[in-house]
CSV table of C-alpha atoms in Angstrom, one decimal:
chain,number,residue,atom,x,y,z
A,14,ALA,CA,-12.6,-5.5,-6.9
A,15,GLN,CA,-13.0,-5.3,-10.7
A,16,SER,CA,-14.2,-8.2,-12.7
A,17,VAL,CA,-15.1,-8.9,-16.3
A,18,THR,CA,-17.7,-11.4,-17.5
A,19,GLN,CA,-17.8,-12.9,-21.0
A,20,PRO,CA,-20.9,-15.0,-20.8
A,21,ASP,CA,-20.3,-16.9,-24.1
A,22,ILE,CA,-17.6,-19.4,-23.9
A,23,HIS,CA,-17.9,-20.4,-27.6
A,24,ILE,CA,-19.7,-18.8,-30.5
A,25,THR,CA,-20.0,-20.3,-34.0
A,26,VAL,CA,-21.0,-18.1,-37.0
A,27,SER,CA,-21.0,-18.5,-40.7
A,28,GLU,CA,-18.6,-16.5,-42.8
A,29,GLY,CA,-20.3,-13.3,-43.8
A,30,ALA,CA,-22.6,-13.2,-40.9
A,31,SER,CA,-22.7,-10.5,-38.3
A,32,LEU,CA,-21.0,-11.0,-34.9
A,33,GLU,CA,-21.6,-9.7,-31.4
A,34,LEU,CA,-19.4,-10.8,-28.5
A,35,ARG,CA,-20.7,-9.8,-25.1
A,36,CYS,CA,-18.7,-8.3,-22.2
A,37,ASN,CA,-19.9,-7.1,-18.9
A,38,TYR,CA,-17.7,-5.5,-16.3
A,39,SER,CA,-17.9,-4.6,-12.7
A,40,TYR,CA,-15.8,-1.6,-11.6
A,41,GLY,CA,-16.0,1.0,-8.9
A,42,ALA,CA,-15.1,3.9,-11.2
A,43,THR,CA,-14.9,4.7,-14.8
A,44,PRO,CA,-12.8,2.0,-16.4
A,45,TYR,CA,-10.6,1.7,-19.4
A,46,LEU,CA,-12.0,-1.0,-21.6
A,47,PHE,CA,-10.2,-3.2,-24.1
A,48,TRP,CA,-10.8,-6.0,-26.5
A,49,TYR,CA,-7.9,-8.3,-27.5
A,50,VAL,CA,-7.7,-11.1,-29.9
A,51,GLN,CA,-5.5,-14.1,-29.5
A,52,SER,CA,-4.8,-16.5,-32.4
A,53,PRO,CA,-3.2,-19.9,-31.7
A,54,GLY,CA,0.5,-19.5,-31.0
A,55,GLN,CA,0.2,-15.7,-31.3
A,56,GLY,CA,0.4,-13.0,-28.7
A,57,LEU,CA,-2.5,-10.8,-27.7
A,58,GLN,CA,-3.4,-8.2,-30.3
A,59,LEU,CA,-5.4,-5.1,-29.3
A,60,LEU,CA,-8.5,-4.7,-31.4
A,61,LEU,CA,-9.8,-1.5,-29.8
A,62,LYS,CA,-10.0,0.4,-26.6
A,63,TYR,CA,-12.3,2.9,-24.8
A,64,PHE,CA,-11.1,5.6,-22.5
A,65,SER,CA,-13.6,8.4,-22.8
A,66,GLY,CA,-15.7,10.4,-25.2
A,67,ASP,CA,-17.7,8.7,-28.0
A,68,THR,CA,-19.1,5.5,-26.7
A,69,LEU,CA,-18.9,3.8,-30.1
A,70,VAL,CA,-15.3,2.8,-30.7
A,71,GLN,CA,-13.9,1.7,-34.0
A,72,GLY,CA,-11.0,-0.7,-34.1
A,73,ILE,CA,-8.9,-2.7,-36.5
A,74,LYS,CA,-10.1,-5.4,-38.8
A,75,GLY,CA,-13.6,-3.9,-39.1
A,76,PHE,CA,-14.5,-4.4,-35.4
A,77,GLU,CA,-16.3,-1.9,-33.3
A,78,ALA,CA,-17.5,-1.8,-29.7
A,79,GLU,CA,-20.1,0.2,-27.8
A,80,PHE,CA,-19.7,1.3,-24.2
A,81,LYS,CA,-23.0,1.4,-22.3
A,82,ARG,CA,-22.5,2.7,-18.8
A,83,SER,CA,-26.0,1.9,-17.8
A,84,GLN,CA,-25.6,-1.7,-18.6
A,85,SER,CA,-21.9,-2.0,-17.6
A,86,SER,CA,-21.3,-3.5,-21.0
A,87,PHE,CA,-18.7,-3.2,-23.8
A,88,ASN,CA,-19.9,-5.6,-26.5
A,89,LEU,CA,-17.8,-6.2,-29.6
A,90,ARG,CA,-19.4,-6.3,-33.0
A,91,LYS,CA,-18.5,-6.9,-36.6
A,92,PRO,CA,-21.0,-6.7,-39.5
A,93,SER,CA,-19.5,-9.4,-41.6
A,94,VAL,CA,-17.2,-12.1,-40.2
A,95,HIS,CA,-14.2,-13.4,-42.2
A,96,TRP,CA,-12.7,-16.9,-41.8
A,97,SER,CA,-9.5,-15.3,-40.5
A,98,ASP,CA,-11.5,-13.9,-37.5
A,99,ALA,CA,-11.6,-17.3,-35.9
A,100,ALA,CA,-9.7,-16.9,-32.7
A,101,GLU,CA,-10.1,-16.3,-28.9
A,102,TYR,CA,-11.4,-12.9,-27.9
A,103,PHE,CA,-10.7,-11.3,-24.5
A,104,CYS,CA,-12.4,-8.3,-23.0
A,105,ALA,CA,-10.3,-6.5,-20.3
A,106,VAL,CA,-10.7,-3.6,-17.9
A,107,GLY,CA,-8.0,-1.3,-16.5
A,108,PRO,CA,-8.1,1.5,-14.0
A,109,HIS,CA,-8.3,5.1,-14.9
A,110,SER,CA,-5.8,6.1,-12.3
A,111,GLY,CA,-2.4,4.6,-11.7
A,112,SER,CA,-1.3,2.0,-14.2
A,113,ALA,CA,-4.1,1.4,-16.7
A,114,ARG,CA,-2.0,-1.4,-18.1
A,115,GLN,CA,-2.6,-3.6,-15.2
A,116,LEU,CA,-5.5,-5.4,-16.7
A,117,THR,CA,-8.3,-7.7,-15.5
A,118,PHE,CA,-9.4,-10.1,-18.3
A,119,GLY,CA,-12.6,-11.9,-19.0
A,120,SER,CA,-12.6,-15.6,-19.5
A,121,GLY,CA,-12.6,-15.3,-23.2
A,122,THR,CA,-14.9,-16.2,-26.1
A,123,GLN,CA,-13.7,-18.7,-28.7
A,124,LEU,CA,-15.0,-17.8,-32.1
A,125,THR,CA,-15.4,-20.5,-34.8
A,126,VAL,CA,-16.2,-19.4,-38.3
A,127,LEU,CA,-18.0,-21.8,-40.7
A,128,PRO,CA,-17.3,-21.6,-44.4
B,6,GLY,CA,3.4,0.0,-32.7
B,7,ALA,CA,5.5,-1.0,-29.8
B,8,VAL,CA,7.0,-4.5,-29.8
B,9,VAL,CA,7.4,-6.7,-26.8
B,10,SER,CA,9.3,-10.0,-27.3
B,11,GLN,CA,9.6,-13.0,-25.1
B,12,HIS,CA,12.2,-15.7,-25.1
B,13,PRO,CA,11.9,-18.6,-25.3
B,14,SER,CA,8.6,-19.1,-27.0
B,15,TRP,CA,8.3,-22.6,-25.5
B,16,VAL,CA,10.3,-24.6,-23.1
B,17,ILE,CA,10.2,-28.1,-21.6
B,18,CYS,CA,12.0,-28.7,-18.4
B,19,LYS,CA,12.3,-31.5,-15.8
B,20,SER,CA,10.5,-31.3,-12.5
B,21,GLY,CA,12.6,-29.6,-9.9
B,22,THR,CA,14.6,-27.5,-12.2
B,23,SER,CA,14.4,-23.7,-12.8
B,24,VAL,CA,13.4,-21.9,-15.9
B,25,LYS,CA,14.1,-18.3,-16.8
B,26,ILE,CA,11.8,-16.4,-19.2
B,27,GLU,CA,12.8,-13.0,-20.7
B,28,CYS,CA,10.6,-10.2,-21.7
B,29,ARG,CA,12.1,-7.4,-23.7
B,30,SER,CA,10.6,-4.1,-25.0
B,31,LEU,CA,12.4,-3.8,-28.3
B,32,ASP,CA,11.7,-0.2,-29.4
B,33,PHE,CA,10.7,1.6,-26.2
B,34,GLN,CA,11.6,1.8,-22.5
B,35,ALA,CA,9.3,0.3,-20.0
B,36,THR,CA,9.5,1.3,-16.4
B,37,THR,CA,6.8,-1.2,-15.6
B,38,MET,CA,6.1,-4.7,-17.0
B,39,PHE,CA,3.4,-7.1,-16.1
B,40,TRP,CA,3.5,-10.9,-15.9
B,41,TYR,CA,0.4,-12.9,-16.6
B,42,ARG,CA,-0.3,-16.6,-16.4
B,43,GLN,CA,-2.6,-18.4,-18.8
B,44,PHE,CA,-3.6,-22.0,-18.4
B,45,PRO,CA,-4.9,-23.8,-21.5
B,46,LYS,CA,-8.4,-22.7,-22.6
B,47,GLN,CA,-8.4,-20.1,-19.7
B,48,SER,CA,-8.0,-16.4,-19.3
B,49,LEU,CA,-4.9,-14.4,-18.3
B,50,MET,CA,-4.4,-13.9,-14.7
B,51,LEU,CA,-2.1,-11.2,-13.4
B,52,MET,CA,0.8,-12.6,-11.4
B,53,ALA,CA,3.0,-9.6,-10.7
B,54,THR,CA,4.0,-6.1,-11.6
B,55,SER,CA,7.7,-5.7,-12.4
B,56,ASN,CA,9.2,-2.3,-11.6
B,57,GLU,CA,12.6,-1.3,-13.0
B,58,GLY,CA,15.1,-1.0,-10.2
B,59,SER,CA,12.8,-2.1,-7.4
B,60,LYS,CA,11.1,-5.2,-6.1
B,61,ALA,CA,8.2,-6.7,-8.0
B,62,THR,CA,4.7,-6.5,-6.6
B,63,TYR,CA,2.9,-9.9,-6.5
B,64,GLU,CA,-0.7,-10.6,-6.6
B,65,GLN,CA,-2.4,-12.4,-3.8
B,66,GLY,CA,-1.7,-16.1,-3.9
B,67,VAL,CA,1.4,-15.9,-6.1
B,68,GLU,CA,4.5,-17.2,-4.4
B,69,LYS,CA,7.2,-14.7,-4.7
B,70,ASP,CA,9.9,-17.2,-3.8
B,71,LYS,CA,8.8,-19.5,-6.6
B,72,PHE,CA,8.3,-16.9,-9.3
B,73,LEU,CA,11.3,-14.7,-9.1
B,74,ILE,CA,11.1,-11.4,-11.1
B,75,ASN,CA,14.0,-9.2,-12.0
B,76,HIS,CA,13.6,-5.9,-13.8
B,77,ALA,CA,17.2,-5.0,-14.3
B,78,SER,CA,16.9,-2.5,-17.1
B,79,LEU,CA,14.2,-0.4,-18.8
B,80,THR,CA,14.0,-2.9,-21.6
B,81,LEU,CA,14.2,-6.3,-19.8
B,82,SER,CA,12.3,-8.1,-17.2
B,83,THR,CA,12.9,-11.8,-16.3
B,84,LEU,CA,10.6,-14.3,-14.7
B,85,THR,CA,12.3,-17.4,-13.2
B,86,VAL,CA,10.1,-20.3,-12.2
B,87,THR,CA,12.1,-22.1,-9.5
B,88,SER,CA,11.8,-25.8,-8.7
B,89,ALA,CA,9.2,-26.2,-11.4
B,90,HIS,CA,6.5,-28.8,-11.0
B,91,PRO,CA,4.0,-30.2,-13.5
B,92,GLU,CA,1.3,-27.9,-12.1
B,93,ASP,CA,3.4,-24.9,-13.2
B,94,SER,CA,2.9,-25.9,-16.8
B,95,SER,CA,1.2,-22.9,-18.4
B,96,SER,CA,1.8,-20.0,-20.7
B,97,TYR,CA,3.5,-17.0,-19.2
B,98,ILE,CA,2.8,-13.7,-20.9
B,99,CYS,CA,4.3,-10.3,-20.3
B,100,SER,CA,3.1,-6.9,-21.2
B,101,ALA,CA,4.6,-3.4,-21.0
B,102,GLY,CA,3.7,0.2,-21.7
B,103,ARG,CA,5.8,3.0,-23.0
B,104,ASP,CA,5.5,5.3,-20.0
B,105,ARG,CA,3.5,5.8,-16.9
B,106,GLY,CA,0.9,7.8,-18.7
B,107,GLN,CA,0.5,5.4,-21.5
B,108,THR,CA,-2.7,3.5,-21.1
B,109,GLU,CA,-2.2,0.8,-23.7
B,110,ALA,CA,-0.3,-2.4,-22.9
B,111,PHE,CA,1.7,-4.2,-25.5
B,112,PHE,CA,1.9,-8.0,-25.1
B,113,GLY,CA,4.6,-10.5,-25.8
B,114,GLN,CA,3.8,-13.6,-27.7
B,115,GLY,CA,4.0,-15.7,-24.5
B,116,THR,CA,6.1,-18.5,-23.3
B,117,ARG,CA,4.6,-22.0,-23.1
B,118,LEU,CA,6.2,-23.9,-20.2
B,119,THR,CA,5.8,-27.7,-19.9
B,120,VAL,CA,7.2,-29.4,-16.9
B,121,VAL,CA,7.7,-33.1,-17.1
């Protein structure tokens, strides 16, 4: 069975600092990988996704993520964090075959941004 | 992008009553929709897959008689929480994709249910 691990429950960074959110997955085949952001009272918004090809994926709001098959990781990064980035971030995995929209989510990482 | 809307956004109900939550794809047709549950400060857990015109597929441990799912059209799926109890208080979130080959899911804003 697939699983997603986000080892950091809560991360605090200062505005303007760089950010890296960790995500490790366990999957029997090549997965689809996603990062979503959830702000209070808001729905999940897709930041970026990896299906195949270039392992460095660019997303919205200046985020990027790198797929490392050897490490089973898909870490999310941003070079300079903005106060508006404070939110909950979820990594998710979906199957390549069948319905890739049936996602397994990590436990989430809460990001706090200090002024 | 595709829009998925849920109604209501939040609801409070008395213990023992039933609550219906709607999930609509506003600008596309969705043959399959997914229902997730999210407890406060926790992740999303898949409850069931809703298939248009057929029975829903439930994940292990989810009571199909308690969480009734109906996918009557290509743009609407409903989740009814029957005989709700305080432990059912949670956010219920749906997602949908445009077609079977579409690999991106679009999420509704969620419905926060509080059972008192």
